[in-house]
Short mmCIF file of C-alpha atoms in Angstrom, two decimals:
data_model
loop_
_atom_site.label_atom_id
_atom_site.label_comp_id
_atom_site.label_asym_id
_atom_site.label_seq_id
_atom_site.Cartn_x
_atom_site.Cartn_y
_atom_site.Cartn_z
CA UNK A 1400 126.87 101.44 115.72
CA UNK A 1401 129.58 102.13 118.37
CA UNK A 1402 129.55 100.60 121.70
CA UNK A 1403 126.86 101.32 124.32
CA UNK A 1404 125.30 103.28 121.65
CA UNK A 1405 128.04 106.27 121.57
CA UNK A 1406 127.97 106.28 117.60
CA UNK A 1407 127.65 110.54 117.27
CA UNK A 1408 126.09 112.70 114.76
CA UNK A 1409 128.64 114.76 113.35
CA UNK A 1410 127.07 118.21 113.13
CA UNK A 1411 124.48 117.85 116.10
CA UNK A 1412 126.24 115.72 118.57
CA UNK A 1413 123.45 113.40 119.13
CA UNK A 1414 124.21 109.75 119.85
CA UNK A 1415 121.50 106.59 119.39
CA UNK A 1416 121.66 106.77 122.84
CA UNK A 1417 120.29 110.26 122.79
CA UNK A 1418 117.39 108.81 120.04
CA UNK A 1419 116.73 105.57 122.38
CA UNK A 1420 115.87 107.56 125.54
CA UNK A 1421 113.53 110.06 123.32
CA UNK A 1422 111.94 107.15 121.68
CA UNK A 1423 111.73 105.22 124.85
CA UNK A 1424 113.68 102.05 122.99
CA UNK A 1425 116.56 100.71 123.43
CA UNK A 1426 119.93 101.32 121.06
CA UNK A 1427 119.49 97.50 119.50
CA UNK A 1428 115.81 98.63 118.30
CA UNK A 1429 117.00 101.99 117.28
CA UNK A 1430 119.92 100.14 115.10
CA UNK A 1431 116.84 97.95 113.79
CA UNK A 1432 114.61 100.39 112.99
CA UNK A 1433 117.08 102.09 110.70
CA UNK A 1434 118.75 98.82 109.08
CA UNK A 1435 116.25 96.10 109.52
CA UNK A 1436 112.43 98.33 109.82
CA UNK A 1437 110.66 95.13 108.82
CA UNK A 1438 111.64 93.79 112.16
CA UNK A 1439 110.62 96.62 114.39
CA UNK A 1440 106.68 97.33 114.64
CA UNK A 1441 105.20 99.98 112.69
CA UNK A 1442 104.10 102.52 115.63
CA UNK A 1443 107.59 102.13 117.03
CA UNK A 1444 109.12 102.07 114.43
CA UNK A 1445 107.88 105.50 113.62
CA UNK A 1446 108.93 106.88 117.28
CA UNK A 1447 112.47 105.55 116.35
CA UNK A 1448 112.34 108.09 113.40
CA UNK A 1449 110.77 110.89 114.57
CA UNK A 1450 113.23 111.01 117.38
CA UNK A 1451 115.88 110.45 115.15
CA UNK A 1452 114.78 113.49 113.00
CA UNK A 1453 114.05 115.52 115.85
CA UNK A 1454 117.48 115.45 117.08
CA UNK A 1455 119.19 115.29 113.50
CA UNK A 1456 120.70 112.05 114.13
CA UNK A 1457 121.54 109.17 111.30
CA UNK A 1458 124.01 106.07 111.90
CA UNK A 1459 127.69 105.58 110.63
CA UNK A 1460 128.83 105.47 107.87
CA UNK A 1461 126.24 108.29 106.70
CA UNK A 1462 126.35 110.34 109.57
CA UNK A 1463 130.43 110.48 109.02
CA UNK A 1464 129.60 111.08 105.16
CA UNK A 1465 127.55 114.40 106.49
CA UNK A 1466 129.87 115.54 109.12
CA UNK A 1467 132.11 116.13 105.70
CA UNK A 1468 128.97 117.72 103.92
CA UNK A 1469 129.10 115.81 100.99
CA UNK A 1470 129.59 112.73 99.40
CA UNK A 1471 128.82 113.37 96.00
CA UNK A 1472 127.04 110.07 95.66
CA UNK A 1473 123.56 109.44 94.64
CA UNK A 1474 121.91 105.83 94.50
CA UNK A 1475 119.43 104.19 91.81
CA UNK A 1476 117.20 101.26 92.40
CA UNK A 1477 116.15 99.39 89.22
CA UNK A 1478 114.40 96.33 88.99
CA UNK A 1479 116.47 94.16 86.55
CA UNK A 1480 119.61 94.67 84.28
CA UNK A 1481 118.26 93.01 81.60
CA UNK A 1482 115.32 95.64 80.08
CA UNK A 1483 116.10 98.33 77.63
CA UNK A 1484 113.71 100.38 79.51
CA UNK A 1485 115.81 100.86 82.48
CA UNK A 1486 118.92 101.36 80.74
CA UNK A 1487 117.98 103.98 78.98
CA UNK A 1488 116.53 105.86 82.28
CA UNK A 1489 119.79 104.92 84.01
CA UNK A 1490 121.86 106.25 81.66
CA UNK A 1491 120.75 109.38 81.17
CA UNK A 1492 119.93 110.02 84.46
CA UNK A 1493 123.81 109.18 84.88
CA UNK A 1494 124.84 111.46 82.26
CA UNK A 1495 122.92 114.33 83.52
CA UNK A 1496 124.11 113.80 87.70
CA UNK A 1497 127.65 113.48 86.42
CA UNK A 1498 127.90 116.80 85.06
CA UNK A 1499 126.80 117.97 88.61
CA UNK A 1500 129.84 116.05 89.78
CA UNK A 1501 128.16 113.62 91.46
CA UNK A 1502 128.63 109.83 90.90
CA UNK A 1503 125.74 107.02 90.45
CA UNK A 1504 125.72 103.95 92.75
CA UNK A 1505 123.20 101.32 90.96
CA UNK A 1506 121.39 98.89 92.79
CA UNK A 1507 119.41 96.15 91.13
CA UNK A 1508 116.46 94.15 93.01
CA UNK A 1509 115.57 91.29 90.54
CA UNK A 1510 111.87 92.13 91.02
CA UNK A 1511 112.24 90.93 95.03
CA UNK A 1512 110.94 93.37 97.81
CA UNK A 1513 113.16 92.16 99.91
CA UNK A 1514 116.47 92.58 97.82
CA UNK A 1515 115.17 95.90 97.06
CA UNK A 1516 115.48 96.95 101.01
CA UNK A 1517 118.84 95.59 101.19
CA UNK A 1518 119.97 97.63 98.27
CA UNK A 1519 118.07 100.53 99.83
CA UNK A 1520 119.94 100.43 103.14
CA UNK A 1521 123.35 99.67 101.71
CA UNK A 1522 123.33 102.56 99.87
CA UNK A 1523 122.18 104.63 102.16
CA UNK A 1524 124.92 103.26 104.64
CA UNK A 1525 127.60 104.34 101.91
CA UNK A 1526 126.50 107.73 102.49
CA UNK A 1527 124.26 108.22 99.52
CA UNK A 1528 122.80 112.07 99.38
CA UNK A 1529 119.66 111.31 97.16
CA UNK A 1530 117.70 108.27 95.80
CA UNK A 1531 116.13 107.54 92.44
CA UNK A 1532 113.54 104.27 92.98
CA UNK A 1533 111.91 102.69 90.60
CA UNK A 1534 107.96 102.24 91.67
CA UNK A 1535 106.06 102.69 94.87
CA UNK A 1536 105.49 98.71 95.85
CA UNK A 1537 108.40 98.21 98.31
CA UNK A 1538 108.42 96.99 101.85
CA UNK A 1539 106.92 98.74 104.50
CA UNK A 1540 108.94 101.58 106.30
CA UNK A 1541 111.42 101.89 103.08
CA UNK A 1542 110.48 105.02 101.98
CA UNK A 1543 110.65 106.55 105.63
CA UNK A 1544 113.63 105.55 106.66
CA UNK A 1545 114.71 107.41 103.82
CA UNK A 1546 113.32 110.18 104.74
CA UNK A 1547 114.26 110.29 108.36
CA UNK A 1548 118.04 110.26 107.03
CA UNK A 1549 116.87 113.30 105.38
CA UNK A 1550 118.06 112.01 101.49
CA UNK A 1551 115.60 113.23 98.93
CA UNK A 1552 114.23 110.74 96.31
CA UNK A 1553 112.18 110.54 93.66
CA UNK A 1554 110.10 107.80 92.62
CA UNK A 1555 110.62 106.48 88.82
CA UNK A 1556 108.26 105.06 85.54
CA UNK A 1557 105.24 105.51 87.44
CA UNK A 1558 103.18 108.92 88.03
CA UNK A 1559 100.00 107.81 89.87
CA UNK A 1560 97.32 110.61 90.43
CA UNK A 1561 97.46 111.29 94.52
CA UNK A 1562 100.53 109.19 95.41
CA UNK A 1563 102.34 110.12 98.58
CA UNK A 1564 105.76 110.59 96.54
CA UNK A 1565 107.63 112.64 94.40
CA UNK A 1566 107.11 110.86 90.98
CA UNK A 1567 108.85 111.41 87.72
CA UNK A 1568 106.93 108.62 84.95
CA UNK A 1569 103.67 108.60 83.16
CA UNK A 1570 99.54 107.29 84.08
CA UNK A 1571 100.40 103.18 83.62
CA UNK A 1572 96.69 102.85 84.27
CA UNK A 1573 95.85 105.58 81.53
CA UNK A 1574 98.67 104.13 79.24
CA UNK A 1575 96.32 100.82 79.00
CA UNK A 1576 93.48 102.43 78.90
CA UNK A 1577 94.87 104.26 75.68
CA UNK A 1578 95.77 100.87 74.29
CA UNK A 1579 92.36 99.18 74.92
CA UNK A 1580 90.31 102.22 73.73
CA UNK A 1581 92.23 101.94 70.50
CA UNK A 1582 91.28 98.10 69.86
CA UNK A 1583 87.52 98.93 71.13
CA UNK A 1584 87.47 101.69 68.52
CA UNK A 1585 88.57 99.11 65.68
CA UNK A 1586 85.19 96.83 67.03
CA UNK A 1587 87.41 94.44 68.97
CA UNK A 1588 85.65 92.95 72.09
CA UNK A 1589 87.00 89.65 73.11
CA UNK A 1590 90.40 90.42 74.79
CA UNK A 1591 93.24 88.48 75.87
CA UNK A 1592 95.97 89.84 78.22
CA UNK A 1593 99.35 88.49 78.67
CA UNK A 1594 101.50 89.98 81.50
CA UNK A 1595 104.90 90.41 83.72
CA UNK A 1596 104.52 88.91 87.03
CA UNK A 1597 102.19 91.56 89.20
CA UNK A 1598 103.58 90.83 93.02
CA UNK A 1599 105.84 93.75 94.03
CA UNK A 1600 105.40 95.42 90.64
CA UNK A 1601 102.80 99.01 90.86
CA UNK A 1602 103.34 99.35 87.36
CA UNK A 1603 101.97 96.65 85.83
CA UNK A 1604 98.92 96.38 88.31
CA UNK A 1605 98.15 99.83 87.16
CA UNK A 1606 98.13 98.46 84.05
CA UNK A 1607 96.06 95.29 84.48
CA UNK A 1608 93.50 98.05 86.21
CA UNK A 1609 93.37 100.31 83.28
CA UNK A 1610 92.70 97.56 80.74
CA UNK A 1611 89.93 96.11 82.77
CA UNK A 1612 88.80 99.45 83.91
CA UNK A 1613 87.80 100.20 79.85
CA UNK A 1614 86.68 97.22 78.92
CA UNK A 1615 84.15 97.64 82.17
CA UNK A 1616 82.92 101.07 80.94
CA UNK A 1617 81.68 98.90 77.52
CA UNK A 1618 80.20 96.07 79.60
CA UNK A 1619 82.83 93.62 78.84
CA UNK A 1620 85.59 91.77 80.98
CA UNK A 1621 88.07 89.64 80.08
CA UNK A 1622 87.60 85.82 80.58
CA UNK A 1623 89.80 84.08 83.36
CA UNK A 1624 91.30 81.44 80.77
CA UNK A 1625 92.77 84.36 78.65
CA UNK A 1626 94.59 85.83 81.28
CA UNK A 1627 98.41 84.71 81.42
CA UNK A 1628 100.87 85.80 83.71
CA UNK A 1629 104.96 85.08 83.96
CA UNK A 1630 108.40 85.82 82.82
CA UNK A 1631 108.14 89.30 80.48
CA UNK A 1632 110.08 86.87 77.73
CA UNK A 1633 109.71 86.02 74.09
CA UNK A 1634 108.88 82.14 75.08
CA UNK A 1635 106.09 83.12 77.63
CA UNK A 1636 104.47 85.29 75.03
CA UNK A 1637 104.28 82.15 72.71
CA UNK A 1638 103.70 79.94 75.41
CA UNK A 1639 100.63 82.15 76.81
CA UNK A 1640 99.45 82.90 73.26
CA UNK A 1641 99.25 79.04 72.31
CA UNK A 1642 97.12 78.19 75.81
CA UNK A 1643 95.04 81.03 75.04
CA UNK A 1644 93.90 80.14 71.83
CA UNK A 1645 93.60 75.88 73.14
CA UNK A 1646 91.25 77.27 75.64
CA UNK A 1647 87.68 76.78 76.03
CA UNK A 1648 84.71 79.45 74.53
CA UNK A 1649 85.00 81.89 72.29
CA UNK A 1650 88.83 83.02 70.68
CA UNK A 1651 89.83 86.73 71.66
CA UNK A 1652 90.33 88.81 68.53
CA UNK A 1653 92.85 91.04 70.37
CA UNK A 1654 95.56 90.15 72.57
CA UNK A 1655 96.95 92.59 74.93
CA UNK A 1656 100.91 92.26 76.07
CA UNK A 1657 102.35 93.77 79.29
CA UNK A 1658 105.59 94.68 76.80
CA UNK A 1659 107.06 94.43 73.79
CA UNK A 1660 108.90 90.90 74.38
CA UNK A 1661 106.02 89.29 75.16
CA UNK A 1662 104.22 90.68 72.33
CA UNK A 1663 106.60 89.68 69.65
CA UNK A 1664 106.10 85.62 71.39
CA UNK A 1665 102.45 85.80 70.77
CA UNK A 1666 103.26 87.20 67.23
CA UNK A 1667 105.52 84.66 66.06
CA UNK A 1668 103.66 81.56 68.21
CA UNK A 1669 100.34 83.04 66.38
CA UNK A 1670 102.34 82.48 62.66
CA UNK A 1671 103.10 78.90 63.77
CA UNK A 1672 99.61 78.63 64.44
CA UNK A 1673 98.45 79.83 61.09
CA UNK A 1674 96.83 82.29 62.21
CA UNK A 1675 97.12 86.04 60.23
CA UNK A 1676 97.65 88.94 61.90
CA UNK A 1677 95.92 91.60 61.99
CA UNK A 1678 92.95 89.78 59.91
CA UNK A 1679 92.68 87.01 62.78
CA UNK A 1680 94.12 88.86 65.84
CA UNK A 1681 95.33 92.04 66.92
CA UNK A 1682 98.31 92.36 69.31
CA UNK A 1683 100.08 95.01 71.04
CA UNK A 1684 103.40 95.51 72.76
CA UNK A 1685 104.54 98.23 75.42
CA UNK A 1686 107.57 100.09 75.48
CA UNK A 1687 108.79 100.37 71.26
CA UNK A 1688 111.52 98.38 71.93
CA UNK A 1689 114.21 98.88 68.53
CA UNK A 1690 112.70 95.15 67.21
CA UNK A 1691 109.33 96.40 67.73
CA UNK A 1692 108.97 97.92 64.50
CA UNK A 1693 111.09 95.01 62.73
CA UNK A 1694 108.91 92.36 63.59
CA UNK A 1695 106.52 91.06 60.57
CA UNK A 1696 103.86 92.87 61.18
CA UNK A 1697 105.49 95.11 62.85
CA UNK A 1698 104.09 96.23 65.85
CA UNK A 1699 101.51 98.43 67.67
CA UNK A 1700 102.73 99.54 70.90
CA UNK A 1701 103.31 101.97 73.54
CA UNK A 1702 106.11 104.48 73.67
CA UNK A 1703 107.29 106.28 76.46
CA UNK A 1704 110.87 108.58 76.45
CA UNK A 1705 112.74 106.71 79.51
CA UNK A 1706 115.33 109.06 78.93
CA UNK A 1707 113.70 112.14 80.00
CA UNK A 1708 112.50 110.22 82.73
CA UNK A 1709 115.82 109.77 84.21
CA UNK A 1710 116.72 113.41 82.85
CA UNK A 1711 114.18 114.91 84.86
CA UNK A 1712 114.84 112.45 88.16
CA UNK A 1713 117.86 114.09 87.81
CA UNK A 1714 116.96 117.29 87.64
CA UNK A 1715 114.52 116.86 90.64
CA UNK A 1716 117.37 115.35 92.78
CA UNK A 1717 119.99 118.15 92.26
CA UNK A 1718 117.88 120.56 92.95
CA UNK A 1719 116.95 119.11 96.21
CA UNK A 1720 120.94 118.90 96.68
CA UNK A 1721 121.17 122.11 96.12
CA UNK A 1722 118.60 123.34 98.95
CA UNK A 1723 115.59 124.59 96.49
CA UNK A 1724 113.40 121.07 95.72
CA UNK A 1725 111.22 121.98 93.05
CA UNK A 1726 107.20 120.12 92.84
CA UNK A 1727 107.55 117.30 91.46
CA UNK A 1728 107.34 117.34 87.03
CA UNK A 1729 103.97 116.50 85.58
CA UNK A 1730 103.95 113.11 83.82
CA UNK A 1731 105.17 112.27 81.00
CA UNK A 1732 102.72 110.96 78.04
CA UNK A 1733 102.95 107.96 76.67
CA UNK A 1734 102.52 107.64 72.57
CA UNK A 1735 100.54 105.04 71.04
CA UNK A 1736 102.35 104.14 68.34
CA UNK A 1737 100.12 102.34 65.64
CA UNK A 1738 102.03 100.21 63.15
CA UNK A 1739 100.16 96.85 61.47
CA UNK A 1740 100.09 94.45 64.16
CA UNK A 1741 96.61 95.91 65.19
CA UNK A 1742 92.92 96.14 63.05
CA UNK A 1743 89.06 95.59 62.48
CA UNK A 1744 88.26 91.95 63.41
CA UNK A 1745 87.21 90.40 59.99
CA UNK A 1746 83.29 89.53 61.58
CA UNK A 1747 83.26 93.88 61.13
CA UNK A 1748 85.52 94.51 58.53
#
């Protein structure tokens, strides 16, 4: 911000000065407001940005990057490099903003709110002229200070019924649900569930909700001590799958996985246990990961084309670019793929 708060808006003329006195603030809150919001208050915050957007005013370097109408940039927010998943939406995404002429900036939050807002506001200080996010469970103000800089953005691999946000995913709650109707169907009704970590993470709360929210509707629940969350990794899954079945009360007959990784631990710790699958336990993964229908048995899970969710993020952003923002794509369905891993318990076989 320039001194005394004379940092100008390229097209309008309007300094943070000019945004301080309308806000009643001074220029150090206005400068917080837009690159720290977690520090400001949320009611004053939100005078910060409506003055802002009243007088069409955004900090350097963006406001520079508009006074030369375009930068041709567009960010992404993921939450870790090392998922198939994401890669796939990325890329395509990529592919299809490229051939718009515009380049991708990729940020990467490690599942961590607050790494997340960084990324957020350093892209946007680059001059970024549209945002793909993945998920809606970010700090509080992120999604309106976007806004107030006027950069359109679309929300990623999660399409919740009433959200606030232009979404481009699939139901995660209805995705489970799918899964757990299928093993209820087959007579299944002690469940395990093994999961990613939950803080921070919409998608897989949705998903914890939409198991438990079927097993409800048949009068059953799941039992704390078969409930396992941590690191979405092969060891966890045969970590959690071992505890599980060492626990007290009845075995579950079905075993739930939050994705495919963790699904292929519990299948390989259940063969060290002896234990036959299907006959003895059902599991399924999530995503149909390329191993997924390697593994011995190979397994049930859910598929969902990440692909054409960054194709049609793309899609939605360009045409918000280009002055003509479209509503927001119905989701995307998720396919339950059935393969051997899942069956009848063998007490109603």
């Amino acid at each position: 911000m320039g001194r005394g708060g004379r940092e100008r808006n390229g097209q309008t003329g309007a300094r943070a000065l000019d945004v301080a006195a309308l806000a009643g603030v001074s220029t150090a809150t206005v400068s917080r407001a837009f690159n720290a919001p977690e520090k400001v208050a949320p009611e004053i915050r939100e005078k910060v940005l409506k003055a802002a957007a009243e007088l069409g005013w955004m900090p350097h370097p963006a406001g520079a990057a508009l006074a030369s109408r375009r930068t041709w940039l567009a960010g992404v927010l993921i939450p870790t490099l090392d998922n198939d998943v994401f890669a796939s939406q990325v890329g395509a995404l990529q592919t299809r903003l490229s051939a718009d002429g515009v380049t991708v900036l990729i940020g990467c939050s490690n599942y961590d709110a607050d790494q997340a807002a960084n990324q957020v506001r350093t892209m946007l200080a680059r001059g970024v002229e549209a945002l793909a996010v993945v998920g809606e469970s970010h700090r509080p103000g992120l999604f309106e200070t976007i806004a107030a800089r006027g950069v359109p953005y679309v929300v990623t691999y999660s399409h919740r019924p009433g959200s606030p946000h232009p979404s481009v995913g699939f139901d995660n709650a209805a995705a489970f649900r799918r899964i757990a109707r299928h093993l209820l169907d087959l007579g299944h009704r002690d469940f395990a569930l093994i999961h990613q970590p939950s803080i921070d993470n919409d998608r897989v709360v949705a998903r914890i909700e939409g198991l438990r929210a079927a097993l409800a509707e048949e009068g059953m629940a799941l039992r704390p001590q078969h409930v396992r969350e941590g690191p979405a990794s092969i060891t966890f899954g045969r970590q959690s799958l071992r505890s599980i079945m060492e626990a007290a009360g009845p075995r579950p007959t079905a075993v739930v996985c939050g994705n495919d990784a963790l699904a292929i631990g519990a299948l390989i710790e259940a063969r060290a246990l002896g234990m036959s699958v299907p006959e003895e336990l059902s599991i399924t993964g999530f995503d149909d990961v390329a191993m997924a229908e390697q593994t011995d048995p190979p397994l049930t899970t859910m598929r969902v084309d990440n692909a054409e969710i960054g194709r049609q993020a793309a899609d939605y952003l360009l045409a918000c670019l280009a002055g003509r923002p479209p509503p927001p794509p119905p989701p995307l369905e998720s396919r339950l793929i059935l393969r051997a891993s899942t069956g009848a318990p063998a007490r109603t076989a």
